Amino acid sequence: MSKSTTPADHADQTTKTTETADLAFLLRAMHANLDLFNRLQTDQLMTALKDANRQIARLQALQLHCMAGIRRRRSDPHELACEFALALHITDTRAGAMITAAEALAQRLPRIFRLMDQGKFDLYRAMKVTDGTSQLSDRHARMVDYLLEHRLEDKNPTQVRKATAYAATKIDPDGAMNRLAQRKAERRVILQHQSEGISRLSVDNTSTDKATAAYLRVDKIARSLKTGDEKRTLDQLRADVAIDLLLSGKGGVPEQTEVYLYVDLQTYLGLNDNPAELAGHGHIPAELARHIATGPDTIVRRVITDPLTGQVIEVGKFRYRPNIDVDEFVRIRDRECRQPGCPRPAQSCLTEPTGPDSTDADSTLSYCLRHRRLKNRADWSYEVLQDGKLIVTTPTGEKAESAPPPLHDPQPAAEEPGEERLGA
């Protein structure tokens, strides 16, 4: 006997079909002629924007269903996060967070997952629910899922987070203190590198009273420095005071730090403005590189590269790959963990030979602790070629490569006498 459908169901299905058809038309038109968007009315663009958002949510749900299905077949979530990171070109941390969300939605929050399947709830907001219910029992999580099913569709991420926290506390008030203790046990400091020599430093999961007291102390010192001659804003002063307190404990005297900065000689001398590279962060402007490199406590090491490849061949005078300095040479050459996509600076990594000769720098690579454990698993393949390129093969056959990045653009080989030149 067939299932009956109501006029509302027909209307809903017709609306979804029309939305999908319109979006498909716009996608084809976009590839053919981007000027189409200049001819659409504002309300048409807004409709297309909202429809695209619904389709993105459905695709995100599909991704999570796939992740949850693979996770059921794998015992180690950390290994799987590394594999997803390579396949999707994301970080291990992001992949791990998506795995956690996929498991929670599939097993504990099926109604929230259904909202994603319907295009009514995107991944970012869904992760506010999975994070907010992570410390609940399965039973209590399903109760929160039921309570929030019809309350979140029109909420923004902040509202979703607050609604989830309220529901969790209401359903399991006795566990609220336990959840607080668990969250405090997960406190950590996070460093996120951004562009152009800027980074974000944050302290997560610290108690509210201590966080508030720390902020008030920073604010008090910053306001005391805001004299008539001070050009910095209060926000700038608070940021500077917080960093100085962390480095020296004095709120104003900087401490020495050790970083790996790669800058070519001409940029160092101010003859050009080529970007430099800060290990673990990426490229930074030449002016910032010169500021770091010319500090009073800076130690400058000479690094010689092959002009044809840009690869490091020597570190310091008379130190061309000597046995005692293989570790240091490899870290300077690699700059970061050699796992494809891993940004951890090489100075905080371990070095490991891949060949029989432990003193051979060509076959020695830098690995962070996580990926050093991963490379020793039987179902992962790590192959090092003669030119130093690393080829990683995951258990599902995905391949990714990494090579020591050149310190400068390789120069073309000189033309041989009598060689015919093409072009003007």
mmCIF file with all atom_site columns, C-alpha atoms in Angstrom, residues 43-236:
data_model
loop_
_atom_site.group_PDB
_atom_site.id
_atom_site.type_symbol
_atom_site.label_atom_id
_atom_site.label_alt_id
_atom_site.label_comp_id
_atom_site.label_asym_id
_atom_site.label_entity_id
_atom_site.label_seq_id
_atom_site.pdbx_PDB_ins_code
_atom_site.Cartn_x
_atom_site.Cartn_y
_atom_site.Cartn_z
_atom_site.occupancy
_atom_site.B_iso_or_equiv
_atom_site.pdbx_formal_charge
_atom_site.auth_seq_id
_atom_site.auth_comp_id
_atom_site.auth_asym_id
_atom_site.auth_atom_id
_atom_site.pdbx_PDB_model_num
ATOM 1   C CA . ASP A 1 43  ? 15.700 39.699 -4.469 1.00 0.00 ? 43  ASP A CA 1
ATOM 2   C CA . GLN A 1 44  ? 16.713 37.104 -7.085 1.00 0.00 ? 44  GLN A CA 1
ATOM 3   C CA . LEU A 1 45  ? 20.298 37.161 -5.837 1.00 0.00 ? 45  LEU A CA 1
ATOM 4   C CA . MET A 1 46  ? 19.121 36.794 -2.238 1.00 0.00 ? 46  MET A CA 1
ATOM 5   C CA . THR A 1 47  ? 16.936 33.822 -3.198 1.00 0.00 ? 47  THR A CA 1
ATOM 6   C CA . ALA A 1 48  ? 19.863 32.172 -4.971 1.00 0.00 ? 48  ALA A CA 1
ATOM 7   C CA . LEU A 1 49  ? 22.115 32.883 -1.976 1.00 0.00 ? 49  LEU A CA 1
ATOM 8   C CA . LYS A 1 50  ? 19.708 31.186 0.443  1.00 0.00 ? 50  LYS A CA 1
ATOM 9   C CA . ASP A 1 51  ? 19.179 28.230 -1.885 1.00 0.00 ? 51  ASP A CA 1
ATOM 10  C CA . ALA A 1 52  ? 22.946 27.779 -2.246 1.00 0.00 ? 52  ALA A CA 1
ATOM 11  C CA . ASN A 1 53  ? 23.229 27.755 1.533  1.00 0.00 ? 53  ASN A CA 1
ATOM 12  C CA . ARG A 1 54  ? 20.617 24.966 1.763  1.00 0.00 ? 54  ARG A CA 1
ATOM 13  C CA . GLN A 1 55  ? 22.414 22.897 -0.845 1.00 0.00 ? 55  GLN A CA 1
ATOM 14  C CA . ILE A 1 56  ? 25.749 23.392 0.921  1.00 0.00 ? 56  ILE A CA 1
ATOM 15  C CA . ALA A 1 57  ? 24.191 22.125 4.166  1.00 0.00 ? 57  ALA A CA 1
ATOM 16  C CA . ARG A 1 58  ? 22.918 19.006 2.372  1.00 0.00 ? 58  ARG A CA 1
ATOM 17  C CA . LEU A 1 59  ? 26.357 18.355 0.907  1.00 0.00 ? 59  LEU A CA 1
ATOM 18  C CA . GLN A 1 60  ? 27.965 18.843 4.315  1.00 0.00 ? 60  GLN A CA 1
ATOM 19  C CA . ALA A 1 61  ? 25.532 16.274 5.709  1.00 0.00 ? 61  ALA A CA 1
ATOM 20  C CA . LEU A 1 62  ? 26.547 13.890 2.935  1.00 0.00 ? 62  LEU A CA 1
ATOM 21  C CA . GLN A 1 63  ? 30.205 14.380 3.862  1.00 0.00 ? 63  GLN A CA 1
ATOM 22  C CA . LEU A 1 64  ? 29.466 13.585 7.496  1.00 0.00 ? 64  LEU A CA 1
ATOM 23  C CA . HIS A 1 65  ? 27.465 10.464 6.584  1.00 0.00 ? 65  HIS A CA 1
ATOM 24  C CA . CYS A 1 66  ? 30.494 9.252  4.615  1.00 0.00 ? 66  CYS A CA 1
ATOM 25  C CA . MET A 1 67  ? 32.842 10.049 7.488  1.00 0.00 ? 67  MET A CA 1
ATOM 26  C CA . ALA A 1 68  ? 30.628 8.263  10.005 1.00 0.00 ? 68  ALA A CA 1
ATOM 27  C CA . GLY A 1 69  ? 30.441 5.223  7.729  1.00 0.00 ? 69  GLY A CA 1
ATOM 28  C CA . ILE A 1 70  ? 34.224 5.033  7.389  1.00 0.00 ? 70  ILE A CA 1
ATOM 29  C CA . ARG A 1 71  ? 34.683 5.658  11.117 1.00 0.00 ? 71  ARG A CA 1
ATOM 30  C CA . ARG A 1 72  ? 32.573 2.581  11.904 1.00 0.00 ? 72  ARG A CA 1
ATOM 31  C CA . ARG A 1 73  ? 35.156 0.531  10.004 1.00 0.00 ? 73  ARG A CA 1
ATOM 32  C CA . ARG A 1 74  ? 38.217 2.076  11.669 1.00 0.00 ? 74  ARG A CA 1
ATOM 33  C CA . SER A 1 75  ? 39.366 1.751  15.260 1.00 0.00 ? 75  SER A CA 1
ATOM 34  C CA . ASP A 1 76  ? 41.752 4.708  15.488 1.00 0.00 ? 76  ASP A CA 1
ATOM 35  C CA . PRO A 1 77  ? 40.134 8.144  15.032 1.00 0.00 ? 77  PRO A CA 1
ATOM 36  C CA . HIS A 1 78  ? 43.510 9.931  15.082 1.00 0.00 ? 78  HIS A CA 1
ATOM 37  C CA . GLU A 1 79  ? 44.807 7.861  12.188 1.00 0.00 ? 79  GLU A CA 1
ATOM 38  C CA . LEU A 1 80  ? 41.577 8.434  10.303 1.00 0.00 ? 80  LEU A CA 1
ATOM 39  C CA . ALA A 1 81  ? 41.840 12.189 10.875 1.00 0.00 ? 81  ALA A CA 1
ATOM 40  C CA . CYS A 1 82  ? 45.263 12.161 9.206  1.00 0.00 ? 82  CYS A CA 1
ATOM 41  C CA . GLU A 1 83  ? 43.812 10.255 6.254  1.00 0.00 ? 83  GLU A CA 1
ATOM 42  C CA . PHE A 1 84  ? 40.852 12.624 5.873  1.00 0.00 ? 84  PHE A CA 1
ATOM 43  C CA . ALA A 1 85  ? 43.217 15.592 6.148  1.00 0.00 ? 85  ALA A CA 1
ATOM 44  C CA . LEU A 1 86  ? 45.208 14.366 3.158  1.00 0.00 ? 86  LEU A CA 1
ATOM 45  C CA . ALA A 1 87  ? 42.115 13.468 1.126  1.00 0.00 ? 87  ALA A CA 1
ATOM 46  C CA . LEU A 1 88  ? 40.259 16.748 1.771  1.00 0.00 ? 88  LEU A CA 1
ATOM 47  C CA . HIS A 1 89  ? 43.278 19.090 1.980  1.00 0.00 ? 89  HIS A CA 1
ATOM 48  C CA . ILE A 1 90  ? 42.430 20.221 5.510  1.00 0.00 ? 90  ILE A CA 1
ATOM 49  C CA . THR A 1 91  ? 44.346 20.103 8.790  1.00 0.00 ? 91  THR A CA 1
ATOM 50  C CA . ASP A 1 92  ? 44.393 17.112 11.121 1.00 0.00 ? 92  ASP A CA 1
ATOM 51  C CA . THR A 1 93  ? 42.629 19.224 13.746 1.00 0.00 ? 93  THR A CA 1
ATOM 52  C CA . ARG A 1 94  ? 39.784 20.143 11.412 1.00 0.00 ? 94  ARG A CA 1
ATOM 53  C CA . ALA A 1 95  ? 39.434 16.556 10.214 1.00 0.00 ? 95  ALA A CA 1
ATOM 54  C CA . GLY A 1 96  ? 39.321 15.298 13.805 1.00 0.00 ? 96  GLY A CA 1
ATOM 55  C CA . ALA A 1 97  ? 36.609 17.817 14.682 1.00 0.00 ? 97  ALA A CA 1
ATOM 56  C CA . MET A 1 98  ? 34.528 16.721 11.687 1.00 0.00 ? 98  MET A CA 1
ATOM 57  C CA . ILE A 1 99  ? 34.883 13.048 12.671 1.00 0.00 ? 99  ILE A CA 1
ATOM 58  C CA . THR A 1 100 ? 33.721 13.846 16.197 1.00 0.00 ? 100 THR A CA 1
ATOM 59  C CA . ALA A 1 101 ? 30.746 15.782 14.826 1.00 0.00 ? 101 ALA A CA 1
ATOM 60  C CA . ALA A 1 102 ? 29.859 13.009 12.365 1.00 0.00 ? 102 ALA A CA 1
ATOM 61  C CA . GLU A 1 103 ? 29.860 10.368 15.113 1.00 0.00 ? 103 GLU A CA 1
ATOM 62  C CA . ALA A 1 104 ? 27.783 12.496 17.474 1.00 0.00 ? 104 ALA A CA 1
ATOM 63  C CA . LEU A 1 105 ? 25.202 13.404 14.845 1.00 0.00 ? 105 LEU A CA 1
ATOM 64  C CA . ALA A 1 106 ? 24.866 9.844  13.552 1.00 0.00 ? 106 ALA A CA 1
ATOM 65  C CA . GLN A 1 107 ? 24.633 8.173  16.956 1.00 0.00 ? 107 GLN A CA 1
ATOM 66  C CA . ARG A 1 108 ? 23.330 10.738 19.468 1.00 0.00 ? 108 ARG A CA 1
ATOM 67  C CA . LEU A 1 109 ? 21.715 13.641 17.583 1.00 0.00 ? 109 LEU A CA 1
ATOM 68  C CA . PRO A 1 110 ? 19.729 12.141 14.695 1.00 0.00 ? 110 PRO A CA 1
ATOM 69  C CA . ARG A 1 111 ? 17.143 14.961 14.614 1.00 0.00 ? 111 ARG A CA 1
ATOM 70  C CA . ILE A 1 112 ? 19.817 17.652 14.242 1.00 0.00 ? 112 ILE A CA 1
ATOM 71  C CA . PHE A 1 113 ? 21.392 15.485 11.543 1.00 0.00 ? 113 PHE A CA 1
ATOM 72  C CA . ARG A 1 114 ? 18.021 15.323 9.775  1.00 0.00 ? 114 ARG A CA 1
ATOM 73  C CA . LEU A 1 115 ? 17.917 19.124 9.733  1.00 0.00 ? 115 LEU A CA 1
ATOM 74  C CA . MET A 1 116 ? 21.246 19.070 7.889  1.00 0.00 ? 116 MET A CA 1
ATOM 75  C CA . ASP A 1 117 ? 19.932 16.454 5.438  1.00 0.00 ? 117 ASP A CA 1
ATOM 76  C CA . GLN A 1 118 ? 17.020 18.805 4.723  1.00 0.00 ? 118 GLN A CA 1
ATOM 77  C CA . GLY A 1 119 ? 19.316 21.784 4.171  1.00 0.00 ? 119 GLY A CA 1
ATOM 78  C CA . LYS A 1 120 ? 17.962 23.629 7.209  1.00 0.00 ? 120 LYS A CA 1
ATOM 79  C CA . PHE A 1 121 ? 21.089 23.495 9.365  1.00 0.00 ? 121 PHE A CA 1
ATOM 80  C CA . ASP A 1 122 ? 24.725 23.878 8.326  1.00 0.00 ? 122 ASP A CA 1
ATOM 81  C CA . LEU A 1 123 ? 27.836 22.177 9.699  1.00 0.00 ? 123 LEU A CA 1
ATOM 82  C CA . TYR A 1 124 ? 29.115 25.189 11.647 1.00 0.00 ? 124 TYR A CA 1
ATOM 83  C CA . ARG A 1 125 ? 25.910 25.472 13.673 1.00 0.00 ? 125 ARG A CA 1
ATOM 84  C CA . ALA A 1 126 ? 25.628 21.700 14.033 1.00 0.00 ? 126 ALA A CA 1
ATOM 85  C CA . MET A 1 127 ? 29.084 21.593 15.606 1.00 0.00 ? 127 MET A CA 1
ATOM 86  C CA . LYS A 1 128 ? 27.878 24.050 18.256 1.00 0.00 ? 128 LYS A CA 1
ATOM 87  C CA . VAL A 1 129 ? 25.365 21.370 19.266 1.00 0.00 ? 129 VAL A CA 1
ATOM 88  C CA . THR A 1 130 ? 27.852 18.489 19.132 1.00 0.00 ? 130 THR A CA 1
ATOM 89  C CA . ASP A 1 131 ? 30.353 20.486 21.214 1.00 0.00 ? 131 ASP A CA 1
ATOM 90  C CA . GLY A 1 132 ? 27.689 21.499 23.714 1.00 0.00 ? 132 GLY A CA 1
ATOM 91  C CA . THR A 1 133 ? 26.523 17.919 24.232 1.00 0.00 ? 133 THR A CA 1
ATOM 92  C CA . SER A 1 134 ? 29.908 16.189 24.116 1.00 0.00 ? 134 SER A CA 1
ATOM 93  C CA . GLN A 1 135 ? 30.006 15.647 27.890 1.00 0.00 ? 135 GLN A CA 1
ATOM 94  C CA . LEU A 1 136 ? 26.428 14.338 28.126 1.00 0.00 ? 136 LEU A CA 1
ATOM 95  C CA . SER A 1 137 ? 25.461 10.682 28.272 1.00 0.00 ? 137 SER A CA 1
ATOM 96  C CA . ASP A 1 138 ? 23.892 9.222  25.141 1.00 0.00 ? 138 ASP A CA 1
ATOM 97  C CA . ARG A 1 139 ? 20.469 9.306  26.798 1.00 0.00 ? 139 ARG A CA 1
ATOM 98  C CA . HIS A 1 140 ? 20.736 12.945 27.815 1.00 0.00 ? 140 HIS A CA 1
ATOM 99  C CA . ALA A 1 141 ? 22.152 13.916 24.413 1.00 0.00 ? 141 ALA A CA 1
ATOM 100 C CA . ARG A 1 142 ? 19.136 12.374 22.678 1.00 0.00 ? 142 ARG A CA 1
ATOM 101 C CA . MET A 1 143 ? 16.854 14.314 25.012 1.00 0.00 ? 143 MET A CA 1
ATOM 102 C CA . VAL A 1 144 ? 18.603 17.558 24.047 1.00 0.00 ? 144 VAL A CA 1
ATOM 103 C CA . ASP A 1 145 ? 18.282 16.511 20.416 1.00 0.00 ? 145 ASP A CA 1
ATOM 104 C CA . TYR A 1 146 ? 14.517 16.090 20.862 1.00 0.00 ? 146 TYR A CA 1
ATOM 105 C CA . LEU A 1 147 ? 14.149 19.352 22.765 1.00 0.00 ? 147 LEU A CA 1
ATOM 106 C CA . LEU A 1 148 ? 16.048 21.445 20.210 1.00 0.00 ? 148 LEU A CA 1
ATOM 107 C CA . GLU A 1 149 ? 14.751 19.880 16.993 1.00 0.00 ? 149 GLU A CA 1
ATOM 108 C CA . HIS A 1 150 ? 12.255 22.642 16.196 1.00 0.00 ? 150 HIS A CA 1
ATOM 109 C CA . ARG A 1 151 ? 14.068 25.523 17.927 1.00 0.00 ? 151 ARG A CA 1
ATOM 110 C CA . LEU A 1 152 ? 17.324 25.984 16.037 1.00 0.00 ? 152 LEU A CA 1
ATOM 111 C CA . GLU A 1 153 ? 16.575 26.377 12.347 1.00 0.00 ? 153 GLU A CA 1
ATOM 112 C CA . ASP A 1 154 ? 16.406 30.195 12.460 1.00 0.00 ? 154 ASP A CA 1
ATOM 113 C CA . LYS A 1 155 ? 19.125 30.656 15.098 1.00 0.00 ? 155 LYS A CA 1
ATOM 114 C CA . ASN A 1 156 ? 22.641 31.962 14.464 1.00 0.00 ? 156 ASN A CA 1
ATOM 115 C CA . PRO A 1 157 ? 25.690 30.105 15.851 1.00 0.00 ? 157 PRO A CA 1
ATOM 116 C CA . THR A 1 158 ? 25.858 32.108 19.093 1.00 0.00 ? 158 THR A CA 1
ATOM 117 C CA . GLN A 1 159 ? 22.159 31.520 19.747 1.00 0.00 ? 159 GLN A CA 1
ATOM 118 C CA . VAL A 1 160 ? 22.589 27.813 18.961 1.00 0.00 ? 160 VAL A CA 1
ATOM 119 C CA . ARG A 1 161 ? 25.458 27.540 21.443 1.00 0.00 ? 161 ARG A CA 1
ATOM 120 C CA . LYS A 1 162 ? 23.452 29.259 24.182 1.00 0.00 ? 162 LYS A CA 1
ATOM 121 C CA . ALA A 1 163 ? 20.306 27.206 23.500 1.00 0.00 ? 163 ALA A CA 1
ATOM 122 C CA . THR A 1 164 ? 22.343 23.992 23.629 1.00 0.00 ? 164 THR A CA 1
ATOM 123 C CA . ALA A 1 165 ? 24.026 24.961 26.901 1.00 0.00 ? 165 ALA A CA 1
ATOM 124 C CA . TYR A 1 166 ? 20.657 25.818 28.448 1.00 0.00 ? 166 TYR A CA 1
ATOM 125 C CA . ALA A 1 167 ? 19.068 22.540 27.294 1.00 0.00 ? 167 ALA A CA 1
ATOM 126 C CA . ALA A 1 168 ? 22.031 20.493 28.553 1.00 0.00 ? 168 ALA A CA 1
ATOM 127 C CA . THR A 1 169 ? 21.891 22.142 31.976 1.00 0.00 ? 169 THR A CA 1
ATOM 128 C CA . LYS A 1 170 ? 18.108 21.799 32.215 1.00 0.00 ? 170 LYS A CA 1
ATOM 129 C CA . ILE A 1 171 ? 18.112 18.095 31.278 1.00 0.00 ? 171 ILE A CA 1
ATOM 130 C CA . ASP A 1 172 ? 21.153 17.127 33.360 1.00 0.00 ? 172 ASP A CA 1
ATOM 131 C CA . PRO A 1 173 ? 21.621 19.694 36.167 1.00 0.00 ? 173 PRO A CA 1
ATOM 132 C CA . ASP A 1 174 ? 23.527 17.243 38.347 1.00 0.00 ? 174 ASP A CA 1
ATOM 133 C CA . GLY A 1 175 ? 26.090 16.709 35.622 1.00 0.00 ? 175 GLY A CA 1
ATOM 134 C CA . ALA A 1 176 ? 26.692 20.424 35.043 1.00 0.00 ? 176 ALA A CA 1
ATOM 135 C CA . MET A 1 177 ? 29.516 20.581 37.592 1.00 0.00 ? 177 MET A CA 1
ATOM 136 C CA . ASN A 1 178 ? 31.053 17.416 36.227 1.00 0.00 ? 178 ASN A CA 1
ATOM 137 C CA . ARG A 1 179 ? 30.944 18.897 32.741 1.00 0.00 ? 179 ARG A CA 1
ATOM 138 C CA . LEU A 1 180 ? 32.549 22.060 34.053 1.00 0.00 ? 180 LEU A CA 1
ATOM 139 C CA . ALA A 1 181 ? 35.348 20.041 35.638 1.00 0.00 ? 181 ALA A CA 1
ATOM 140 C CA . GLN A 1 182 ? 35.818 18.069 32.416 1.00 0.00 ? 182 GLN A CA 1
ATOM 141 C CA . ARG A 1 183 ? 35.987 21.220 30.316 1.00 0.00 ? 183 ARG A CA 1
ATOM 142 C CA . LYS A 1 184 ? 38.505 22.748 32.715 1.00 0.00 ? 184 LYS A CA 1
ATOM 143 C CA . ALA A 1 185 ? 40.568 19.555 32.473 1.00 0.00 ? 185 ALA A CA 1
ATOM 144 C CA . GLU A 1 186 ? 40.738 20.173 28.710 1.00 0.00 ? 186 GLU A CA 1
ATOM 145 C CA . ARG A 1 187 ? 42.148 23.695 29.103 1.00 0.00 ? 187 ARG A CA 1
ATOM 146 C CA . ARG A 1 188 ? 44.871 24.525 26.620 1.00 0.00 ? 188 ARG A CA 1
ATOM 147 C CA . VAL A 1 189 ? 46.711 27.316 24.848 1.00 0.00 ? 189 VAL A CA 1
ATOM 148 C CA . ILE A 1 190 ? 46.146 27.533 21.095 1.00 0.00 ? 190 ILE A CA 1
ATOM 149 C CA . LEU A 1 191 ? 48.402 29.268 18.575 1.00 0.00 ? 191 LEU A CA 1
ATOM 150 C CA . GLN A 1 192 ? 46.841 29.962 15.175 1.00 0.00 ? 192 GLN A CA 1
ATOM 151 C CA . HIS A 1 193 ? 49.068 31.441 12.483 1.00 0.00 ? 193 HIS A CA 1
ATOM 152 C CA . GLN A 1 194 ? 47.417 33.837 10.079 1.00 0.00 ? 194 GLN A CA 1
ATOM 153 C CA . SER A 1 195 ? 48.781 35.860 7.150  1.00 0.00 ? 195 SER A CA 1
ATOM 154 C CA . GLU A 1 196 ? 51.521 38.485 6.892  1.00 0.00 ? 196 GLU A CA 1
ATOM 155 C CA . GLY A 1 197 ? 53.287 37.763 10.156 1.00 0.00 ? 197 GLY A CA 1
ATOM 156 C CA . ILE A 1 198 ? 50.164 37.873 12.328 1.00 0.00 ? 198 ILE A CA 1
ATOM 157 C CA . SER A 1 199 ? 49.052 35.119 14.716 1.00 0.00 ? 199 SER A CA 1
ATOM 158 C CA . ARG A 1 200 ? 46.294 34.501 17.232 1.00 0.00 ? 200 ARG A CA 1
ATOM 159 C CA . LEU A 1 201 ? 47.063 33.232 20.740 1.00 0.00 ? 201 LEU A CA 1
ATOM 160 C CA . SER A 1 202 ? 44.193 32.094 22.939 1.00 0.00 ? 202 SER A CA 1
ATOM 161 C CA . VAL A 1 203 ? 43.589 30.238 26.189 1.00 0.00 ? 203 VAL A CA 1
ATOM 162 C CA . ASP A 1 204 ? 40.674 27.791 25.962 1.00 0.00 ? 204 ASP A CA 1
ATOM 163 C CA . ASN A 1 205 ? 38.532 26.277 28.715 1.00 0.00 ? 205 ASN A CA 1
ATOM 164 C CA . THR A 1 206 ? 39.923 28.259 31.610 1.00 0.00 ? 206 THR A CA 1
ATOM 165 C CA . SER A 1 207 ? 37.543 29.107 34.455 1.00 0.00 ? 207 SER A CA 1
ATOM 166 C CA . THR A 1 208 ? 35.482 32.262 33.984 1.00 0.00 ? 208 THR A CA 1
ATOM 167 C CA . ASP A 1 209 ? 36.625 33.844 37.254 1.00 0.00 ? 209 ASP A CA 1
ATOM 168 C CA . LYS A 1 210 ? 40.315 33.494 36.389 1.00 0.00 ? 210 LYS A CA 1
ATOM 169 C CA . ALA A 1 211 ? 39.794 34.612 32.798 1.00 0.00 ? 211 ALA A CA 1
ATOM 170 C CA . THR A 1 212 ? 37.902 37.689 33.980 1.00 0.00 ? 212 THR A CA 1
ATOM 171 C CA . ALA A 1 213 ? 40.539 38.499 36.604 1.00 0.00 ? 213 ALA A CA 1
ATOM 172 C CA . ALA A 1 214 ? 43.317 38.150 34.024 1.00 0.00 ? 214 ALA A CA 1
ATOM 173 C CA . TYR A 1 215 ? 41.504 40.447 31.601 1.00 0.00 ? 215 TYR A CA 1
ATOM 174 C CA . LEU A 1 216 ? 40.912 43.055 34.301 1.00 0.00 ? 216 LEU A CA 1
ATOM 175 C CA . ARG A 1 217 ? 44.599 43.025 35.213 1.00 0.00 ? 217 ARG A CA 1
ATOM 176 C CA . VAL A 1 218 ? 45.625 43.486 31.581 1.00 0.00 ? 218 VAL A CA 1
ATOM 177 C CA . ASP A 1 219 ? 43.037 46.237 31.159 1.00 0.00 ? 219 ASP A CA 1
ATOM 178 C CA . LYS A 1 220 ? 44.208 48.047 34.303 1.00 0.00 ? 220 LYS A CA 1
ATOM 179 C CA . ILE A 1 221 ? 47.849 48.072 33.163 1.00 0.00 ? 221 ILE A CA 1
ATOM 180 C CA . ALA A 1 222 ? 46.851 49.145 29.647 1.00 0.00 ? 222 ALA A CA 1
ATOM 181 C CA . ARG A 1 223 ? 44.791 52.063 30.962 1.00 0.00 ? 223 ARG A CA 1
ATOM 182 C CA . SER A 1 224 ? 47.682 53.179 33.178 1.00 0.00 ? 224 SER A CA 1
ATOM 183 C CA . LEU A 1 225 ? 49.873 53.396 30.064 1.00 0.00 ? 225 LEU A CA 1
ATOM 184 C CA . LYS A 1 226 ? 47.299 55.434 28.131 1.00 0.00 ? 226 LYS A CA 1
ATOM 185 C CA . THR A 1 227 ? 48.922 58.804 28.764 1.00 0.00 ? 227 THR A CA 1
ATOM 186 C CA . GLY A 1 228 ? 48.712 61.905 26.633 1.00 0.00 ? 228 GLY A CA 1
ATOM 187 C CA . ASP A 1 229 ? 51.738 60.931 24.543 1.00 0.00 ? 229 ASP A CA 1
ATOM 188 C CA . GLU A 1 230 ? 50.641 57.298 23.984 1.00 0.00 ? 230 GLU A CA 1
ATOM 189 C CA . LYS A 1 231 ? 49.452 56.791 20.392 1.00 0.00 ? 231 LYS A CA 1
ATOM 190 C CA . ARG A 1 232 ? 48.351 53.180 20.787 1.00 0.00 ? 232 ARG A CA 1
ATOM 191 C CA . THR A 1 233 ? 44.659 52.446 21.265 1.00 0.00 ? 233 THR A CA 1
ATOM 192 C CA . LEU A 1 234 ? 43.427 50.630 24.369 1.00 0.00 ? 234 LEU A CA 1
ATOM 193 C CA . ASP A 1 235 ? 42.931 47.457 22.353 1.00 0.00 ? 235 ASP A CA 1
ATOM 194 C CA . GLN A 1 236 ? 46.513 47.659 21.096 1.00 0.00 ? 236 GLN A CA 1
#
